[in-house]
């Protein structure tokens, strides 16, 4: 008696085979990339002290801010000066398992791969906050070839894991929020809080935090100044 496998079972086996093959291949590529096989990665010194443009602030003798000189209007703050509302909004929106991974969210990767194949639509991105920080700190060159784009993405994975080994989760969170662009020449959460709400980032409410974090997807498109309805819906 010949037992025939159903087409659905064959499809499931094929999809899982592709998934595990991709995972194993990515692991091999990560090993090569971590050993600089596809170009130099940021050095330890760069990881410990990354360059980022900051504003020069001029204060009076009594502590009043008189003005700024800047290429990017950025004034970094430490984690202790962030409202918990901002932290919670960012984790919920960008990286739900931020506290439980070490730079790469393998569960999110699996979901991003499998869910579209079930015809349930997009599962969203699997890029972690640490990976986004790696891109913000060291840039992402424009590539025409898909292979170059894949290699660059894997480099960001390696950098993200290394950032997680150098910094605490709190430090990475603060670094990320200090690097992002909120539009209207407001770079970093400190400048954004003062530009949009005229307050410090540790005083942001739930609604204010949700609005600012929502802008990160597209600062101009979701600008509360130019597009208040879109910002509110987002």
Coordinates of C-alpha atoms in Angstrom, one line a residue, residues 28-39 41 150-152 154-156 158 162:
X28 CA 27.5 30.9 8.9
X29 CA 27.4 34.4 7.4
X30 CA 27.3 36.0 10.8
X31 CA 30.4 34.0 11.8
X32 CA 32.3 35.2 8.7
X33 CA 31.1 38.8 9.1
X34 CA 32.2 38.9 12.8
X35 CA 35.7 38.0 11.6
X36 CA 35.6 40.9 9.1
X37 CA 35.3 38.7 6.0
X38 CA 33.1 41.2 4.3
X39 CA 34.7 44.4 5.5
X41 CA 33.3 46.3 11.5
X150 CA 21.6 41.3 3.2
X151 CA 25.3 41.5 4.2
X152 CA 24.8 45.0 5.6
X154 CA 23.8 41.0 9.0
X155 CA 26.6 43.4 9.9
X156 CA 24.0 45.4 11.9
X158 CA 26.7 41.6 14.7
X162 CA 28.3 43.6 20.5

